[in-house]
Structure formats: C-alpha cells, structure tokens
XYZ file of C-alpha atoms in Angstrom:
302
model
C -51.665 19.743 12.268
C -54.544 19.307 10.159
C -57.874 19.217 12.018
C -59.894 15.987 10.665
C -63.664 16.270 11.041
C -66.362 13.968 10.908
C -67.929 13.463 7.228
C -69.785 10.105 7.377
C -73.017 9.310 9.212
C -72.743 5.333 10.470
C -75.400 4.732 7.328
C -72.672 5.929 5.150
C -69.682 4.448 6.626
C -71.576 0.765 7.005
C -72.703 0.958 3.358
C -68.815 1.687 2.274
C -67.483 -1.616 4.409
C -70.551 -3.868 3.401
C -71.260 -4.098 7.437
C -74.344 -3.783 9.527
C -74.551 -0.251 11.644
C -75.344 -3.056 14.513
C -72.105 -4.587 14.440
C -70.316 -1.301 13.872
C -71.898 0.243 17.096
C -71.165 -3.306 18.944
C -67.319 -3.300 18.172
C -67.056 0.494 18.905
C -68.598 0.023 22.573
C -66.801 -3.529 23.334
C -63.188 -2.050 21.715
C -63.076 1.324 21.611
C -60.720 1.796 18.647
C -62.203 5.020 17.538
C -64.333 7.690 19.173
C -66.289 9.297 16.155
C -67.764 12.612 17.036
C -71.662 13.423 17.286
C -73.406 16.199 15.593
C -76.241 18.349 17.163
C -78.630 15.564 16.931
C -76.301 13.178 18.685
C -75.548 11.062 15.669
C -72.192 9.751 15.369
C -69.824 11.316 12.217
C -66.601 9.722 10.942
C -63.898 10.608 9.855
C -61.259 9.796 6.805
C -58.490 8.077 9.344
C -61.752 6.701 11.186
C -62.582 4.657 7.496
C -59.280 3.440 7.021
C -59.058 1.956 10.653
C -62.301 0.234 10.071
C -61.355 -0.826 6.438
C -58.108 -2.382 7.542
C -59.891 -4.279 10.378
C -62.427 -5.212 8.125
C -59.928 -6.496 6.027
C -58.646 -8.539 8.341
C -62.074 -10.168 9.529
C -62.304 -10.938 5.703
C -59.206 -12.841 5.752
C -60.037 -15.328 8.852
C -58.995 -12.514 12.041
C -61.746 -12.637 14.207
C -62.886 -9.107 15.517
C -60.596 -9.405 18.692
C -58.025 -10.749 16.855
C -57.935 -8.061 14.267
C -57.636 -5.310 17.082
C -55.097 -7.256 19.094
C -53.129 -7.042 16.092
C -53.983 -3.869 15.453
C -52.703 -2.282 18.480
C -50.202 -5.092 19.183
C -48.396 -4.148 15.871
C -47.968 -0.548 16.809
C -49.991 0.353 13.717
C -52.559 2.851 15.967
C -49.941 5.702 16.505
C -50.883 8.329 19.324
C -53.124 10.529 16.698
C -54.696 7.568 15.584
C -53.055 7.539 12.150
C -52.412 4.731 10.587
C -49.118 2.922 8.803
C -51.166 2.479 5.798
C -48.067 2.953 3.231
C -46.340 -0.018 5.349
C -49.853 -1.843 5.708
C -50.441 -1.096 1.520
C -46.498 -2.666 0.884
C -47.041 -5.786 2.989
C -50.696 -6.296 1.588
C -49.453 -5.727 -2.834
C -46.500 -8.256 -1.312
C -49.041 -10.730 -0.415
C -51.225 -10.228 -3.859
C -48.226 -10.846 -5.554
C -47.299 -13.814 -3.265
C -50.427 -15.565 -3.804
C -50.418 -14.818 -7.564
C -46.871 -16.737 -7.678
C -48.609 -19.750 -5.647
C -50.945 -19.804 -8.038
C -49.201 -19.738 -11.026
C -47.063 -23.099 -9.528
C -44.077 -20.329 -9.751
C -42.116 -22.051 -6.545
C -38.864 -19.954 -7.729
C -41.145 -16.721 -7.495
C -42.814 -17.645 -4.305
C -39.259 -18.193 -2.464
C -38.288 -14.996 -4.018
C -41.439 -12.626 -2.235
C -41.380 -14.681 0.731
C -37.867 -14.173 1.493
C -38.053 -10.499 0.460
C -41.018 -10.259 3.053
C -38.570 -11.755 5.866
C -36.213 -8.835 5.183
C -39.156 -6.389 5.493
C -40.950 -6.794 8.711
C -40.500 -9.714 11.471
C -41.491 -12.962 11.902
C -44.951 -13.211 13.508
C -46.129 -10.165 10.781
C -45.004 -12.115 8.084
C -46.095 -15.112 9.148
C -49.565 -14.584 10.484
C -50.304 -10.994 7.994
C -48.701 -12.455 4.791
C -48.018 -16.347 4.832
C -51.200 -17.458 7.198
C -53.420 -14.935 5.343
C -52.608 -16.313 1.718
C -52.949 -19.910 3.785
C -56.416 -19.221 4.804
C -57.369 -17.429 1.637
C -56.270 -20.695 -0.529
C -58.338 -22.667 1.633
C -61.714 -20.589 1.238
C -60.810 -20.483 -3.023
C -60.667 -24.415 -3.433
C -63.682 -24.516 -0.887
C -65.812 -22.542 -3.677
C -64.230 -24.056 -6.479
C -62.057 -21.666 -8.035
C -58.966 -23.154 -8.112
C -57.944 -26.822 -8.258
C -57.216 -29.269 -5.676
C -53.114 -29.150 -7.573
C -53.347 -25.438 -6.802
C -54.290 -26.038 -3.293
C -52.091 -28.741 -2.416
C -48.745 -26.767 -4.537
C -49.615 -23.370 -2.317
C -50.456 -24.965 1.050
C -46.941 -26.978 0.500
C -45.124 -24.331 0.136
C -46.228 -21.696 2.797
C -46.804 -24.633 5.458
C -43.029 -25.885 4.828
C -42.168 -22.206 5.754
C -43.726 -21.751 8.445
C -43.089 -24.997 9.364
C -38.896 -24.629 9.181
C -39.602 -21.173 10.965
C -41.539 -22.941 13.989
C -38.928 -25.794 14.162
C -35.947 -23.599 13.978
C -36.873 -21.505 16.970
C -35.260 -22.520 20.378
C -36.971 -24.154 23.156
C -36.270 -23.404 26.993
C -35.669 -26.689 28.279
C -36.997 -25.445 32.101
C -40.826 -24.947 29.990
C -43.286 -28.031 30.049
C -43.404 -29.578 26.200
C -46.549 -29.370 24.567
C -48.998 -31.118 21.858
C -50.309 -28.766 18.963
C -52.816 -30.520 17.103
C -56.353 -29.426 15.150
C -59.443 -31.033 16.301
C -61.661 -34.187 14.853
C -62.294 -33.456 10.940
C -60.349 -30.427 11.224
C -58.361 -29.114 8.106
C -57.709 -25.424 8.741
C -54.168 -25.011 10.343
C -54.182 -21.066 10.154
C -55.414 -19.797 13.870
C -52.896 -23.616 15.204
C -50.011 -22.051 13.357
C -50.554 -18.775 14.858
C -50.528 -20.595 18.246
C -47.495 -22.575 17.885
C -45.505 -19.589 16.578
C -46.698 -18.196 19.965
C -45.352 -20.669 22.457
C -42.265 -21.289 20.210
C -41.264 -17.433 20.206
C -41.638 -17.738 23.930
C -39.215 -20.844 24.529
C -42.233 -23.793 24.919
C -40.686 -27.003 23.374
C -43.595 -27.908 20.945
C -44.522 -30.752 18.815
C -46.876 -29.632 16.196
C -48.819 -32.283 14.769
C -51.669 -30.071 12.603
C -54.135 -31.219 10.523
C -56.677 -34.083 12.420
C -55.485 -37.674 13.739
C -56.994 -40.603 14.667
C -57.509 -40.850 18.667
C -55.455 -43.499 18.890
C -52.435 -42.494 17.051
C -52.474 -38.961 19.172
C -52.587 -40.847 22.205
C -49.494 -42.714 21.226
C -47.915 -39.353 20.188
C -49.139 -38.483 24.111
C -47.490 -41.484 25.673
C -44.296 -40.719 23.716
C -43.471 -37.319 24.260
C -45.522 -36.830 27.978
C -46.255 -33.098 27.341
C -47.992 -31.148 30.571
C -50.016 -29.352 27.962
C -52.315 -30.385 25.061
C -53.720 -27.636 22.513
C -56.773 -28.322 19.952
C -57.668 -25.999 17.619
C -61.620 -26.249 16.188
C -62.774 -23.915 13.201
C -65.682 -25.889 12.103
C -69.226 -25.493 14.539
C -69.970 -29.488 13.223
C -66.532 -30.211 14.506
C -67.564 -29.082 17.938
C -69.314 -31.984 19.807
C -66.592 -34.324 18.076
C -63.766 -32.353 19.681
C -65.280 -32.113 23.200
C -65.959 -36.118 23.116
C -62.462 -36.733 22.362
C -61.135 -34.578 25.081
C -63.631 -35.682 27.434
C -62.112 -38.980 26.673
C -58.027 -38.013 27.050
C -59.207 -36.031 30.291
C -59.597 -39.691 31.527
C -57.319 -41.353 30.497
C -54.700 -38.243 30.959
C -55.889 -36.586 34.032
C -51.742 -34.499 34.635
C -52.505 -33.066 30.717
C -53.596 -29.668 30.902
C -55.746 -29.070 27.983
C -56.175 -25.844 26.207
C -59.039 -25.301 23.391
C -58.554 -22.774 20.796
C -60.559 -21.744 17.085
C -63.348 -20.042 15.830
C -65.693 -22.551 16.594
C -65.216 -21.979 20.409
C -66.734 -18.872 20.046
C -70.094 -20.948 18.898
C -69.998 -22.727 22.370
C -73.788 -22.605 24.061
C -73.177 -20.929 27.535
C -73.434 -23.764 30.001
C -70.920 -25.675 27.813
C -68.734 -21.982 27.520
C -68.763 -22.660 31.883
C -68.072 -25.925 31.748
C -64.959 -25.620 29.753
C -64.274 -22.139 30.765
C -60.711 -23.395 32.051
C -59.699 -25.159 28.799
C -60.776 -22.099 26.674
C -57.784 -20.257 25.535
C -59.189 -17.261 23.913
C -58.554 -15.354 20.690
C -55.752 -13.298 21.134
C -52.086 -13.791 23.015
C -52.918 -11.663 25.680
C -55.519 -14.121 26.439
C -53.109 -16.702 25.713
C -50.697 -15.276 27.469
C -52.696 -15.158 30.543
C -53.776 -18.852 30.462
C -50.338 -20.031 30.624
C -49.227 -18.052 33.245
C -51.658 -18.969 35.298
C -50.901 -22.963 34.496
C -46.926 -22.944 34.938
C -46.717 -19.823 37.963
C-alpha cells in the first residue's frame, strides 16, 4: 500500500478550499475527521486523501449541510472507509447526476428531470438521493432566484417538481400505527423546506405517522390542523436568524394553549440562539444531525 505523506501546510490547504485556517483547526479538534501529521516544527501537513475529505465536506457546507451535518453524513454514509479513503468515483457519479439534474430543471425539461431522477433511485437509496441529490438541487434553486439568476418560473417549475418527489416518497412510506403522529411544519416567514424534508424523511423511514405541512401558516390555521389530527409531537423548522423571535412567540403561545404537545425545534437558525435562550429551550432543541434526533425521540416516547 502506498504510503501518503503530508504535502500541504494549513496556509496552503485553507487557500485551496477558500476557508479560514481558524475554522479548519476548529472542525479538526471538535470532529476529528482527519489527523494530519506535524513536521519538525510542529506544524500540521496534509495530505492528498486529507484535501479531498475536506473538499467534499466543504462541498457540502456550500450546499446548505451544516458542519455537523456534513460529517454525520459523511461517516453515516460509509463514505470514510478504514484507511480513510474516500468513494470519490461514487461521490463524482452522484454529484455530475445532480449537475445534470438541475440543468434539466432549468431548462423546464420535466421529461428529462423524471428521467435522472428515476435513474438516481436505481443508483443509491432513498435518504442519499433525496437529501445528496434532490434536497441539494432544492436548496441550490432557492439561493439562485435569491440572487437573481434565474426567474421566479424557473423557481417555481424546479421546486414543483423535486418537492412532488419527495413529497410521493414521504407519503408512500408506512407508518407504525403503535408511534405518536406528528406535525412537520417550517416556522413564521419561513420558505426553505430543505433541512424539514430531511426531518420528515427521518421519522417516516422510522414508522412515525407524519403530516407534513411545510412552507409557513397562519397560527390559526396550524392550530386547527392541531385540533384535527391531535399529534403528541410538533416539529418547526427555522433557517432565517429574523425568523427567530417570531418562531419562539408562536410556540410560546401553542405551549399554552397545547401543554400534552411535545415540541421539537429544528434549522440553522437555532444554531444563532443567544445562550440563556439555547437553556431555556434546551429541551425543544432537536439538533443537527439524526443521531441527535434520534436521541430526542427516544428519550420522549421510552
């Protein structure tokens, strides 16, 4: 086996992924995804398979993944073999399959964009092609009409599309009737459905009986959706730091008048959360990966 050495100084390596050698140092200490080596004067040297794992999580920051997320996946996906090498041929297929996706989308090319996404079903499983492929293009159509380059018809034709998807995928998945129902639903002013879907896919692949309701609703029509379907649990999703105070108001207010609803509180935007409000919601925070997810259920229906 060929020995790899270390090649790049953290100057280098941070210059090559447009990152600050502060970060890099801060997600090598708190993760521990790669060990580089140190030379005589203690500096740290990287590797080639050391650059590729940081340029594929990288990647994945880029397209919405927080850090966390990025590594959960990462390891989750068995993509980190035992010698630290890297799938990158599979990672390189899914990742031209997406390009081409999102080139179909935007093209209005609906008989094209069937075509990939089916082919990407008979590739890899569910949750990789929904949350690499489907939820990446999802996000990534969001943050183009955002800055104006591409239309609100582009926008609108691609979001329809890959939401319907996942959308058939989410409903079509059994529910264990012995788990509580739950209430999927994005915050006050919220838009961004990507880190909700990934959610729902979640409980769904794990038998929860789920209503997903997505993009914001007025308090009062959720609370008849409440009233309705009586679910033990009730998930927000927040992406937006504005959308913050909003979304803990409202909840604040459904605490009240729903005191058996356990509430969960998931997105970005949590991550934003001053620390006395971080304690003070500490048991509705839901994390940002499933085994943090994972563990807040368990914990809720043991």
């Amino acid at each position: 086996m060929a020995v790899h050495e270390g090649k790049y100084n953290i100057k280098a390596i941070s210059k090559m992924l447009g990152i600050q050698p502060g970060t890099l140092r801060a997600w090598e200490r708190r993760y521990q995804f790669i060990a580089p080596d140190r030379n005589e004067s203690g500096h740290r040297l990287y590797t080639d398979e050391h650059l590729k794992i940081l340029r594929w999580l990288v990647d994945k920051t880029r397209q919405g993944f927080t850090i966390s997320q990025a590594v959960s996946l990462l390891e989750r996906q068995e993509m980190l073999q035992e010698t630290n090498e890297i799938k990158f041929a599979d990672y390189e297929q899914s990742k031209k399959l997406a390009a081409e996706l999102l080139e179909a989308l935007l093209n209005f090319d609906e008989g094209r964009s069937y075509e990939l996404i089916n082919y990407a079903f008979s590739l890899y499983s569910i949750e990789k092609v929904v949350i690499e492929i489907l939820c990446s293009i999802l996000h990534q159509i969001g943050d183009l009409w955002e800055n104006g380059k591409i239309t609100s018809a582009h926008e609108h034709f691609a979001s329809s599309i890959l939401r319907s998807r996942i959308g058939f995928i989410i409903q079509t998945l059994p529910h264990n009737p012995v788990l509580p129902k739950a209430v999927a639903v994005c915050g006050p002013n919220e838009w961004h459905e990507f880190g909700l879907l990934m959610f729902t896919l979640f409980l769904k692949r794990r038998g929860f009986d789920v209503v997903y309701l997505g993009q914001s609703l007025a308090p009062k029509d959720l609370s008849i959706v409440i009233q309705t379907v009586r679910p033990k649990f009730l998930f927000f999703s927040c992406t937006l730091k504005e959308n913050v105070e909003e979304t803990i108001t409202l909840i604040e207010s459904l605490k009240n008048d729903y005191q058996s609803i356990e509430i969960g509180l998931g997105g970005n935007a949590m991550d934003t959360l001053p620390s006395y409000l971080k304690e003070k919601y500490a048991s509705h925070l839901l994390g940002n990966d499933p085994s943090y997810w994972e563990k807040w259920l368990q914990e809720r229906i043991s």
